[in-house]
Coordinates of C-alpha atoms and ligand atoms in Angstrom, one line a residue:
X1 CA -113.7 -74.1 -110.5
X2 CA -115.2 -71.3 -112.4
X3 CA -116.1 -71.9 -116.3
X4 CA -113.7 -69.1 -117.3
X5 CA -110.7 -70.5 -115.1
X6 CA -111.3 -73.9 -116.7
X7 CA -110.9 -72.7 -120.2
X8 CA -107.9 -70.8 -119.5
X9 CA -106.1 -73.9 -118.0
X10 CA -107.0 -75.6 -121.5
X11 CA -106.3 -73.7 -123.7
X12 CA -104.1 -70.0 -122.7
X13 CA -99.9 -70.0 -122.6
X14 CA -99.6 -67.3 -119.9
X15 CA -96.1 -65.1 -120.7
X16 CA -92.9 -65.5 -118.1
X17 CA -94.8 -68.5 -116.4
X18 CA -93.9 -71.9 -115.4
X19 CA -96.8 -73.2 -117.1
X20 CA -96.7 -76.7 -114.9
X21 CA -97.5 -74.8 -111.5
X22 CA -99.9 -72.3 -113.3
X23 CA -102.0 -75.7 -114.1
X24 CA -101.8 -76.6 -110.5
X25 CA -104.3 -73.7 -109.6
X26 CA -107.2 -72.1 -110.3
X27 CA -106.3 -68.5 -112.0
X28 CA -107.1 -65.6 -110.9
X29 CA -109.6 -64.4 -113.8
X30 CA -110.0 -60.6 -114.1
X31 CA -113.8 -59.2 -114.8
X32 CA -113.6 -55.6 -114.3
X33 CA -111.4 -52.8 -112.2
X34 CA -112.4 -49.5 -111.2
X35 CA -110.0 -46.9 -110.3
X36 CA -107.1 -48.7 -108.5
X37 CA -109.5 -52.1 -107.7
X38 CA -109.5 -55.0 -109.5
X39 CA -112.7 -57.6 -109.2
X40 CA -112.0 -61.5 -110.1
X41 CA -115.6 -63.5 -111.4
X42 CA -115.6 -64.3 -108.0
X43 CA -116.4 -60.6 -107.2
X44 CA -113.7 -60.8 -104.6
X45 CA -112.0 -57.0 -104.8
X46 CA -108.4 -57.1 -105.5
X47 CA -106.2 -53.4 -105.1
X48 CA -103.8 -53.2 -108.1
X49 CA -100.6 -52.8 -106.2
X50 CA -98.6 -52.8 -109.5
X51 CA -100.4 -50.9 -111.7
X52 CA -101.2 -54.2 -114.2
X53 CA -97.6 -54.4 -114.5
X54 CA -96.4 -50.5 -114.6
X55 CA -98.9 -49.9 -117.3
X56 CA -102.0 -48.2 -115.6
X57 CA -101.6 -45.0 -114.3
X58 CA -105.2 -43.0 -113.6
X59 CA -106.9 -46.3 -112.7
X60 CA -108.8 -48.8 -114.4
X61 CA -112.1 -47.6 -116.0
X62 CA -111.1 -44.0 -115.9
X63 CA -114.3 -41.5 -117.0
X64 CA -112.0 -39.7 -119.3
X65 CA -110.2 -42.0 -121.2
X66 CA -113.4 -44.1 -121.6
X67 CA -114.9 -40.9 -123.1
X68 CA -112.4 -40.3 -125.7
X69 CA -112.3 -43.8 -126.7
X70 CA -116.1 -43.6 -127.1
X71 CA -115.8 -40.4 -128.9
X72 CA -113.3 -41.8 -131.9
X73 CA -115.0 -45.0 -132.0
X74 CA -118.3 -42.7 -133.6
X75 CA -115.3 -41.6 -136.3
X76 CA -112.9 -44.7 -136.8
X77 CA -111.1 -47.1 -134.9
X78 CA -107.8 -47.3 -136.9
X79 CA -106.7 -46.6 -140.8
X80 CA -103.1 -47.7 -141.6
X81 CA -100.1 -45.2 -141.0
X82 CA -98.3 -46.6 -144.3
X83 CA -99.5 -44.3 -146.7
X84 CA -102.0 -41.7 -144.3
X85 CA -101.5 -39.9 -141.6
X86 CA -104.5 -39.3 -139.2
X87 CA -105.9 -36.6 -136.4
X88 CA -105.2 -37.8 -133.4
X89 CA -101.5 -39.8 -133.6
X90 CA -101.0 -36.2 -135.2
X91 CA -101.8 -34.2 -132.1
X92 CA -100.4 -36.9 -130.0
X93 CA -96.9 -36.6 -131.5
X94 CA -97.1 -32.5 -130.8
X95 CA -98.0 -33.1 -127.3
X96 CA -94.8 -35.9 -127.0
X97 CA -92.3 -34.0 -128.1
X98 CA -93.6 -30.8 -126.2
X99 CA -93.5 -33.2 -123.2
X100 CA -89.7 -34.5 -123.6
X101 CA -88.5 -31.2 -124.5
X102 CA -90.3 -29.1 -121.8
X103 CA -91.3 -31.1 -118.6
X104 CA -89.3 -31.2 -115.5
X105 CA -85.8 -29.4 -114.9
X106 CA -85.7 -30.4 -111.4
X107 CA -86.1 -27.8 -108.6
X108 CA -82.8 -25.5 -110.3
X109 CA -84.1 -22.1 -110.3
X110 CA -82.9 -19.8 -113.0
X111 CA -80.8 -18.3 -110.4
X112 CA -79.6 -21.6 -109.2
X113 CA -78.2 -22.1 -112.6
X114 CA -76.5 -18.8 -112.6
X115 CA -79.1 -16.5 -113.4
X116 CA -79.7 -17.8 -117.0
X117 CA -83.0 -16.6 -118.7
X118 CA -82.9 -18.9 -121.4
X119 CA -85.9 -21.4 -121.5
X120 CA -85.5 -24.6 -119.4
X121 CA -85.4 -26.9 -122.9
X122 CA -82.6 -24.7 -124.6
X123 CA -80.6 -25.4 -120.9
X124 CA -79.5 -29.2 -121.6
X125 CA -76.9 -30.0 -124.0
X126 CA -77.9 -32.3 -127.4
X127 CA -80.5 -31.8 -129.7
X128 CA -84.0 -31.5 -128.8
X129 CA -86.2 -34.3 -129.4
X130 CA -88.1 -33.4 -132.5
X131 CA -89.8 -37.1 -134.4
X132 CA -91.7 -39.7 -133.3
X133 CA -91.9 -42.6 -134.9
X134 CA -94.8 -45.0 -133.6
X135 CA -94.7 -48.9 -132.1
X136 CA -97.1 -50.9 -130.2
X137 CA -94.9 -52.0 -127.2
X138 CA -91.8 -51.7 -125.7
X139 CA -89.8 -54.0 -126.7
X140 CA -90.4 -52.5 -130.1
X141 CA -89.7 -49.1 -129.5
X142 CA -86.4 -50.2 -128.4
X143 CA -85.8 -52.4 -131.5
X144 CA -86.6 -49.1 -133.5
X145 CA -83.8 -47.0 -131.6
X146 CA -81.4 -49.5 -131.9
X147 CA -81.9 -50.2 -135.4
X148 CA -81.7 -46.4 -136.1
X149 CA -78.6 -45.9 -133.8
X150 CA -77.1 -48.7 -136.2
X151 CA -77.4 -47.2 -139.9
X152 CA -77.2 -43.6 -138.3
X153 CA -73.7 -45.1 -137.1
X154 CA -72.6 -46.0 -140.4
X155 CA -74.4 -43.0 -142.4
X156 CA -73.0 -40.5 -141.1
X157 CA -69.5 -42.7 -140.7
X158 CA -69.2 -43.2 -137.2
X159 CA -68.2 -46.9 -137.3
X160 CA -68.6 -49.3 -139.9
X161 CA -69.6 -52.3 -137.3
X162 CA -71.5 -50.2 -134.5
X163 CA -71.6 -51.8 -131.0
X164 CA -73.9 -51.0 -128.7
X165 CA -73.3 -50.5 -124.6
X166 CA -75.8 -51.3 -122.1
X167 CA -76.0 -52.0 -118.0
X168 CA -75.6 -54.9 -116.2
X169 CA -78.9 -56.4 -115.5
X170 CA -80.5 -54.6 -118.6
X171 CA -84.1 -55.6 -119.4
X172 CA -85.0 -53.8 -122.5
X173 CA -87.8 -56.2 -123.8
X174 CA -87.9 -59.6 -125.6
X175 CA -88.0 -59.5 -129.0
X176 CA -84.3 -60.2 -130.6
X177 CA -82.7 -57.0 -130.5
X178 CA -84.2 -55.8 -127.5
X179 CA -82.9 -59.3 -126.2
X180 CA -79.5 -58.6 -127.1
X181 CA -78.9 -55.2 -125.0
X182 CA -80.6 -56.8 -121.8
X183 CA -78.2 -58.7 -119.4
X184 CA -80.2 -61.2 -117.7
X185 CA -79.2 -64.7 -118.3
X186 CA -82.1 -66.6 -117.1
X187 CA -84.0 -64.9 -119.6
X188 CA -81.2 -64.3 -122.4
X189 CA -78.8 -67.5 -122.2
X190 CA -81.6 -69.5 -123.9
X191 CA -81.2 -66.9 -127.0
X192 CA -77.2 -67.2 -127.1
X193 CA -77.1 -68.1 -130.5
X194 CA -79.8 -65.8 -131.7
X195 CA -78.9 -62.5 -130.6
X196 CA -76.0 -59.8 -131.3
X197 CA -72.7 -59.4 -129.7
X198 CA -73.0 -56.2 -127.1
X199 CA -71.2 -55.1 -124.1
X200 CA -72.3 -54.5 -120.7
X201 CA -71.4 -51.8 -118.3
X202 CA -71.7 -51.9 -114.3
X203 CA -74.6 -50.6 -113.2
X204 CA -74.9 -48.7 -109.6
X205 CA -76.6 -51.1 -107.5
X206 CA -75.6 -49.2 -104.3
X207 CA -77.2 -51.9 -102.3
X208 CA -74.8 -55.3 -103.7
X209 CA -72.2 -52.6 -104.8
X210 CA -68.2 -54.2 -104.5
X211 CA -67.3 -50.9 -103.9
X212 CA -69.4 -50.0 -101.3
X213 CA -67.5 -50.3 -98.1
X214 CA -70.6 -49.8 -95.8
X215 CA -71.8 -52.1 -93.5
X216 CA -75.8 -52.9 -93.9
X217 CA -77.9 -50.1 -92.7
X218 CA -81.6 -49.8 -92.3
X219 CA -82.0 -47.3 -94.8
X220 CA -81.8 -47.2 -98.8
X221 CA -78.6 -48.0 -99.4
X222 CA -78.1 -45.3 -101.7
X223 CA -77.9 -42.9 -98.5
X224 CA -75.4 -44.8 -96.4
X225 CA -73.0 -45.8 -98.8
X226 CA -69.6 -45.3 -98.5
X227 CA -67.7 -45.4 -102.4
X228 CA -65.9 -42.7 -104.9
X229 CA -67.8 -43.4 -107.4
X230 CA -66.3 -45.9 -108.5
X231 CA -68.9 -46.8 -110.7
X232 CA -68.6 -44.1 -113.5
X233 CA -64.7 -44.7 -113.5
X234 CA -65.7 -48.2 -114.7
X235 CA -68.2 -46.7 -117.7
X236 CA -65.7 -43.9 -118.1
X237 CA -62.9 -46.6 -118.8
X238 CA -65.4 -49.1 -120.8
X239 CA -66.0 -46.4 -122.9
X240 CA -62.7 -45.2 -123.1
X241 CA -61.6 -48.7 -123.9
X242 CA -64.0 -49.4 -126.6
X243 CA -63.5 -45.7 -128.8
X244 CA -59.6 -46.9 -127.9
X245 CA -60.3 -49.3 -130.1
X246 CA -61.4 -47.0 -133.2
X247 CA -64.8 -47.6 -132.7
X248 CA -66.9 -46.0 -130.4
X249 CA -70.4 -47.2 -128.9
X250 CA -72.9 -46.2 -131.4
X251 CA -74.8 -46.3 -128.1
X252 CA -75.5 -46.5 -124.9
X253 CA -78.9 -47.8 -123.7
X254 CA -80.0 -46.6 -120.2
X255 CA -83.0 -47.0 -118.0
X256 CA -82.8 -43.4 -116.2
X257 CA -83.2 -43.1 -112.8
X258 CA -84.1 -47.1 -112.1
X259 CA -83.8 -50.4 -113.7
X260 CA -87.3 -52.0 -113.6
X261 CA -86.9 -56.0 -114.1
X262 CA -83.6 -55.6 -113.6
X263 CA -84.6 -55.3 -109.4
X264 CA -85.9 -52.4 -109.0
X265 CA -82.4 -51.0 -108.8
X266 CA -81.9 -46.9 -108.6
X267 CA -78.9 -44.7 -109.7
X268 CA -78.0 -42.5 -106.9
X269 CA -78.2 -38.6 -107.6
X270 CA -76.1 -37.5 -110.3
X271 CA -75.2 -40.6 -111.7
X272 CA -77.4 -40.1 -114.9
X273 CA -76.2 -36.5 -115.8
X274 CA -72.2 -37.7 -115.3
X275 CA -72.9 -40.7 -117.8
X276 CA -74.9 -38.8 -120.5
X277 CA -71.7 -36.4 -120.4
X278 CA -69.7 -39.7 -120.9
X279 CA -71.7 -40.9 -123.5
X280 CA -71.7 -37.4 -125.4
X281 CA -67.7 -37.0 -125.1
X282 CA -67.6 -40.4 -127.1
X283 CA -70.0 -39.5 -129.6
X284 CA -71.9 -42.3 -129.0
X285 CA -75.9 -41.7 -129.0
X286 CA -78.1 -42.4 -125.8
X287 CA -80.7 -44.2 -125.7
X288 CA -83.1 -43.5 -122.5
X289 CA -85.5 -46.6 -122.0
X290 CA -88.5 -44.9 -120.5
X291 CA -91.0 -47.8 -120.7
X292 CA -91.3 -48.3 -117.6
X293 CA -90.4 -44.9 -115.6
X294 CA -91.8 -42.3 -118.2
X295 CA -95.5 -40.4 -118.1
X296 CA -94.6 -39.3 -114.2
X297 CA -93.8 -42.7 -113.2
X298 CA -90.3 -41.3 -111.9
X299 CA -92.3 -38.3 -109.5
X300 CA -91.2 -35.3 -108.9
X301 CA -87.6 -34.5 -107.9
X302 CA -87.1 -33.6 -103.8
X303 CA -88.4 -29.9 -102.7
X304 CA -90.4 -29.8 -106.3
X305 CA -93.4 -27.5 -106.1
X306 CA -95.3 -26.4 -109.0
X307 CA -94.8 -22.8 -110.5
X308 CA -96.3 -20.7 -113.2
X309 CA -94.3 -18.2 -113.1
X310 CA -91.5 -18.9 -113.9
X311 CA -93.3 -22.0 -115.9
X312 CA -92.2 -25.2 -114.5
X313 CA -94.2 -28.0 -115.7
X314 CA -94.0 -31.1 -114.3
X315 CA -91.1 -33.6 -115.0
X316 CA -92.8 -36.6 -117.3
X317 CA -89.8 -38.4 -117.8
X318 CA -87.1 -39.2 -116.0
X319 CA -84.2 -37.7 -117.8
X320 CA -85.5 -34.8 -117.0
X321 CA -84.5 -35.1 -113.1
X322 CA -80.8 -34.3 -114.1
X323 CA -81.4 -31.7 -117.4
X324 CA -80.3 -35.1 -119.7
X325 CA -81.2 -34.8 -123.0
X326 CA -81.3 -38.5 -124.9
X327 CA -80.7 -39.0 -128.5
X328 CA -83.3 -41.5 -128.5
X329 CA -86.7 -42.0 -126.2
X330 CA -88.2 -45.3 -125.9
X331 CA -91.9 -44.9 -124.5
X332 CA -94.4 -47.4 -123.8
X333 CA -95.9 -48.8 -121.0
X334 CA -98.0 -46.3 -119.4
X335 CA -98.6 -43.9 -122.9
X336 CA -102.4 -44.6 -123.2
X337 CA -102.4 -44.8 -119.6
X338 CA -102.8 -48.5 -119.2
X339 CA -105.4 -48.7 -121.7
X340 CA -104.4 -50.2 -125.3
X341 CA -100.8 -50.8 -126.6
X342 CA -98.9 -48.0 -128.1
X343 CA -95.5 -47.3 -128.1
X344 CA -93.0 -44.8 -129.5
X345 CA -89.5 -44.1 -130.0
X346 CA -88.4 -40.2 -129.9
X347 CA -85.4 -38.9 -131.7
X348 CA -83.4 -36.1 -132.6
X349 CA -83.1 -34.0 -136.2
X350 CA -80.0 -35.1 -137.0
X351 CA -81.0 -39.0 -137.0
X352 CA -84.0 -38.6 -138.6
X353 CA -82.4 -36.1 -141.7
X354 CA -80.0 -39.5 -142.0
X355 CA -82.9 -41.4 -143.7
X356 CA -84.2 -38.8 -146.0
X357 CA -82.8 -39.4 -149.5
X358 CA -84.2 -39.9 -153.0
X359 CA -86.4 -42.6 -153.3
X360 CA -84.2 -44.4 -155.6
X361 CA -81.3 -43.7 -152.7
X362 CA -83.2 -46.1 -150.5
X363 CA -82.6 -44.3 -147.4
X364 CA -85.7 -44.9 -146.3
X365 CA -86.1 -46.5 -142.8
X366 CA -87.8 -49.9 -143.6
X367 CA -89.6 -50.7 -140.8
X368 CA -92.9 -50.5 -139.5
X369 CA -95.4 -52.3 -137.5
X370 CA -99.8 -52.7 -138.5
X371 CA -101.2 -51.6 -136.4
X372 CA -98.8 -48.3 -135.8
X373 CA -100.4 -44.6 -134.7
X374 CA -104.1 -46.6 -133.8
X375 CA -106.6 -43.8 -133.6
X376 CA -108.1 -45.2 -130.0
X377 CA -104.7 -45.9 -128.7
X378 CA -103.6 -42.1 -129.7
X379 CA -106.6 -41.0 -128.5
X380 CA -106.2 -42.7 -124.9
X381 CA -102.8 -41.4 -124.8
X382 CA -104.2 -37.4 -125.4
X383 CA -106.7 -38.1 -122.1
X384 CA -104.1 -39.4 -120.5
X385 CA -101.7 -36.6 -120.7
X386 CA -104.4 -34.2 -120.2
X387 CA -104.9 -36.0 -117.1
X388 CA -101.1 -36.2 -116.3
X389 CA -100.7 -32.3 -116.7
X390 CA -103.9 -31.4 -114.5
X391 CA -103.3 -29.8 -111.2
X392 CA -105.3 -32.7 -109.5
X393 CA -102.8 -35.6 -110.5
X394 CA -100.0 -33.6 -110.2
X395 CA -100.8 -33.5 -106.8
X396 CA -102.4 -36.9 -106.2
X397 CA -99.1 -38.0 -107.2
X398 CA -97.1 -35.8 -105.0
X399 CA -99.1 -37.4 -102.0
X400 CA -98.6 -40.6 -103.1
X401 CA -94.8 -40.1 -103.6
X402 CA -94.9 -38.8 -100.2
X403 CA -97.0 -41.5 -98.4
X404 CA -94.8 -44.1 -100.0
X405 CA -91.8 -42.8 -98.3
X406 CA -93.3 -42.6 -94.8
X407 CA -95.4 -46.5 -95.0
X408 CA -92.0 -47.9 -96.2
X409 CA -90.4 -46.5 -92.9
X410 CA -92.5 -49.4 -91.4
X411 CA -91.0 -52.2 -93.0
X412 CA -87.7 -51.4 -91.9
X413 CA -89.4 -53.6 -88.5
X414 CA -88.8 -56.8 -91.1
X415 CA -85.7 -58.8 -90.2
X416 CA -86.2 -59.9 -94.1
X417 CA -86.2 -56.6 -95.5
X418 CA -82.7 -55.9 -96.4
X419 CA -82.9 -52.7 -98.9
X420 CA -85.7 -49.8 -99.7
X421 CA -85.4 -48.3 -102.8
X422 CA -87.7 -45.8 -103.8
X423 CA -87.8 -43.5 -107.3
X424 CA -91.1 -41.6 -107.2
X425 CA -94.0 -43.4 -107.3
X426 CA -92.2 -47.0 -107.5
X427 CA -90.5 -48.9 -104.8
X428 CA -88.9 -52.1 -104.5
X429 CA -88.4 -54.2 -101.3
X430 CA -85.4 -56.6 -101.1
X431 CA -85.8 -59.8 -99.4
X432 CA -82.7 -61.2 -97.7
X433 CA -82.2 -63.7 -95.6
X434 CA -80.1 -62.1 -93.1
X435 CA -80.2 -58.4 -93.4
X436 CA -76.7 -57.8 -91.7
X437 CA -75.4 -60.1 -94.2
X438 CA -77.1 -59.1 -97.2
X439 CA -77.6 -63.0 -98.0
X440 CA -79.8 -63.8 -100.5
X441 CA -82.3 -66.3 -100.9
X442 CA -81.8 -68.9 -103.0
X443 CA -84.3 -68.5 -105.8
X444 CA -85.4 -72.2 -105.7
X445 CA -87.3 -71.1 -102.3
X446 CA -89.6 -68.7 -104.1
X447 CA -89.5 -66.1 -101.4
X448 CA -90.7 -63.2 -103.3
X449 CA -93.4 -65.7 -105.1
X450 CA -94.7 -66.4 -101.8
X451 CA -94.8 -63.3 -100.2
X452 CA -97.3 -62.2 -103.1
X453 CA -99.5 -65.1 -102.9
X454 CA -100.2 -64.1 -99.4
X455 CA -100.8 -60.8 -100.8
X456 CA -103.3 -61.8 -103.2
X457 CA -104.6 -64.2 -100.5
X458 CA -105.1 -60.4 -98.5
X459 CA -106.5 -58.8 -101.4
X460 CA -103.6 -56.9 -103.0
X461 CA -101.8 -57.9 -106.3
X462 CA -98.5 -57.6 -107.5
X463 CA -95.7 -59.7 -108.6
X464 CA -92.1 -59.9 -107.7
X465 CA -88.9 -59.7 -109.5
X466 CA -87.2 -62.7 -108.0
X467 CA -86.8 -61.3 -104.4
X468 CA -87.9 -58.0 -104.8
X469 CA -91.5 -56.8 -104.0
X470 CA -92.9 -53.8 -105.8
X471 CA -95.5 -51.3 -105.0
X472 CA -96.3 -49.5 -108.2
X473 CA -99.7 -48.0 -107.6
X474 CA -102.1 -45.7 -109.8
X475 CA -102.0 -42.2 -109.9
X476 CA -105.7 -42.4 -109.2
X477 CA -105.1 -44.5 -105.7
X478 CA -106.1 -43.0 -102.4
X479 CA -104.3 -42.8 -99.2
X480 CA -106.3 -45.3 -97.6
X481 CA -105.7 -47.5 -100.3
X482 CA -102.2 -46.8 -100.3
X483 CA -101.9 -47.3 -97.0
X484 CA -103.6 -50.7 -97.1
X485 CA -101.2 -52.3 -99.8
X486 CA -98.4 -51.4 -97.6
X487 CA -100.0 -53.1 -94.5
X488 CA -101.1 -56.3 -96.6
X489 CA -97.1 -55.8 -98.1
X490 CA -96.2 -55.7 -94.6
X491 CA -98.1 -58.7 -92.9
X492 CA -97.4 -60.6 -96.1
X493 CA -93.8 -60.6 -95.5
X494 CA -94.7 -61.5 -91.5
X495 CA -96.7 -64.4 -92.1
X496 CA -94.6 -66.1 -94.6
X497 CA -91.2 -65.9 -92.8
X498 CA -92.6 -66.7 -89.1
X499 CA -90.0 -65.9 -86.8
Ligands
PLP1 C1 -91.6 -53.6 -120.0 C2 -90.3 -53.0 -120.5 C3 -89.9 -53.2 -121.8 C4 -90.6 -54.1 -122.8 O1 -91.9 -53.6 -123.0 P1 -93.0 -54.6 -123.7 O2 -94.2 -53.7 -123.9 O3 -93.3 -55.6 -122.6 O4 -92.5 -55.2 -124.9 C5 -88.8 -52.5 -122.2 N1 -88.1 -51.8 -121.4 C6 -88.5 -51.6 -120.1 C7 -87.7 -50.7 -119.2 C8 -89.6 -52.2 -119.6 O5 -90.0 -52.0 -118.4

């Protein structure tokens, strides 16, 4: 076993692992990636099938990002955000707001929206974006909106208890508040006692929907369905019920376009505009959890070409498929590209002009984390959005999108492949046990576990969500790399359900 390996076993607690079968192996240890390849201090070459858990997206060792990092460390690595502000978390908030408020719009032409000339941003209805106030991971931006959402509720006299919504299956992070808007009880029931009282909403798994009367297709079950949407009626009543009750959500918290640990599970089209338009004719605030599918994660919308004239820069986020504006913007994950943690929750005027006060008023919003607006992390995160709105990854990622769409066809040949479901430049795969049953595995058989071991075994890493395989690959991947994670995803699957 190699030295590294050894002192790992000893002496590291590895995060959402059974620690007792991790010490039945030798690890896996990292010594250095380039682009979308990963080399263990084995030197055996590894392709990064999940972006180092949806955080990477230009590849690993980019020239770019190195480069800027290099540049501020001959200035300063980091001076605290109590107190100072600094040059680049400066620049970098500019640049994120400019993002949220312009990106994206879909493929509506003007004329498709009735001939309006006003700019794409003044289109949606809400406020604009307009403060960021800096994190250092996901979990905390999310802590941040809900704590804001809270005393913004009961400042401006909303509700004197506020109670926040959320979707079945939620994952927002782990620390205590983020804890108490996510819906998964193997990670939540533990907490019970620790964390606040919310409520949860369905959310529109198409695929294990009780209203979908459709028998199993091969296809994404999002296109075959047969329902009436009877999924908003349910968050149109839960809503209802709740502001019934004289006291509206303070908020609803939404992944947009695809839950992420949740499964992998996608809205179908439209979904996301008809609940904001719920959420708004509450008055409750929404809270858009981009962690994982901001910074061009959710691709580009179907038909999407790029334009100058008019100017129609590429969606970054994905509220921006359906012209949603959010109240609040949780970003983390892939905002320095991968490269150092930094995170950020985005809100409107009105929430922020909530807190301002005398000082003696103590209005102030008392919170803050140390290591907040890092100079290399901001600094990462301006390459990388330089990067993200160059005409080269626009359309690296336009290819990718693309030849995701047509490997995934192939796996349709899997008797254990029961649903597809791709949002840009993720997909999930969902293992069943009999696809014209949509029977589960039970979890105690490690299906999706096993299925990536024999990945890894083939060279390409990832790591399931119980049954559900991911491909999440770098911007930065090429198609013969792309095409290889989806044969290695493909024999995988083969060799460890032999028929
Ligand atoms: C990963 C994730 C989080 C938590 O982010 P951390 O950086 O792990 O704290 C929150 N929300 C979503 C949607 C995520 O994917």
């Amino acid at each position: 076993m190699h030295p590294l390996a050894k002192l790992d076993l000893q002496f590291v607690w590895h995060p959402f692992t059974q620690m007792r079968d991790w010490l039945q192996r030798e690890p896996i240890v990292i010594a250095r990636g380039k682009g979308a390849v990963l080399w263990d201090v084995h030197n055996k070459e590894y392709l990064d099938a999940n972006a180092s858990i949806w955080t990477n997206l230009h590849g690993h060792c980019q020239p770019q990002i190195n480069a800027a990092i290099r540049r501020q460390l001959g200035r300063i690595e980091h001076s605290s955000a109590l107190g100072l502000a600094n040059e680049p978390a400066s620049t970098l908030a500019a640049r994120l707001i400019h993002a949220a408020e312009t990106g994206g719009q879909g493929d509506e032409s003007p004329k498709a929206r009735g001939g309006a000339k006003e700019k794409d941003s003044n289109k949606r209805p809400g406020a604009p974006l307009a403060r960021v106030f800096y994190s250092d991971n996901g979990s905390t931006a999310v802590e941040v909106a809900l704590k804001l959402a809270y005393e913004f509720a009961r400042r401006a006299g909303f509700s004197k208890k506020p109670k926040f919504l959320s979707l079945q299956g939620a994952y927002h992070g782990d620390t205590v508040g983020a804890v108490s808007v996510g819906h998964i009880d193997l990670f939540h029931k533990a907490y019970a006692g620790l964390v606040f009282q919310t409520d949860k909403v369905m959310a529109p798994y198409c695929y294990r929907c009780p209203f979908n009367r459709a028998r199993p297709e091969r296809g994404d079950a999002r296109d075959y369905r047969q329902c009436r949407w009877e999924c908003l009626d349910v968050v149109e009543k839960t809503f209802a019920r709740q502001t019934k009750k004289g006291n509206p959500y303070a908020a609803f918290v939404v992944e947009p376009l695809i839950q992420g640990a949740a499964g992998m599970i996608p809205q179908p089209a439209g979904w996301l505009g008809r609940v904001a338009e719920i959420t708004r004719s509450h008055r409750s605030l929404l809270i858009a959890d981009e962690v994982m599918t901001g910074f061009g994660r959710a691709g580009f919308p179907e038909g999407w070409t790029p334009s100058s004239n008019p100017p129609r820069p590429a969606p970054l986020f994905a509220v921006q498929h359906e012209g949603v504006r959010p109240d609040m913007m949780a970003i983390a994950k892939g905002l320095t590209g991968g490269y150092l943690p930094m995170a950020a929750t985005l809100t409107t005027q009105a929430i922020f002009d909530q807190f301002l006060g005398g000082y003696e008023e103590f209005k102030t919003f008392f919170h803050g984390h140390t290591y907040t607006a890092n100079q290399l992390a901001s600094v990462a995160a301006l390459a990388s959005m330089d990067l993200l709105h160059g005409a080269a990854s626009i359309q690296a990622r336009q290819r990718i999108q693309r030849g995701m769409k047509s490997h995934a066809r192939e796996l349709w040949m899997l008797p254990q492949v029961g649903d597809i479901r791709q949002v840009g430049l993720v997909l999930g795969v969902e293992l069943v046990k009999d696809w014209t049953k949509r029977e589960t595995f039970p979890l105690a058989e490690r299906a999706g576990m096993r299925v990536c071991e024999a990945m890894a075994r083939r060279g390409v890493l990832s790591r399931p969500i119980g049954n559900v395989l991911l491909i999440m690959p770098p911007y930065c991947t090429t198609a013969k790399q792309l095409r290889i994670m989806f044969t290695v995803l493909h024999d995988a699957i083969a060799e460890t359900f032999p028929e």
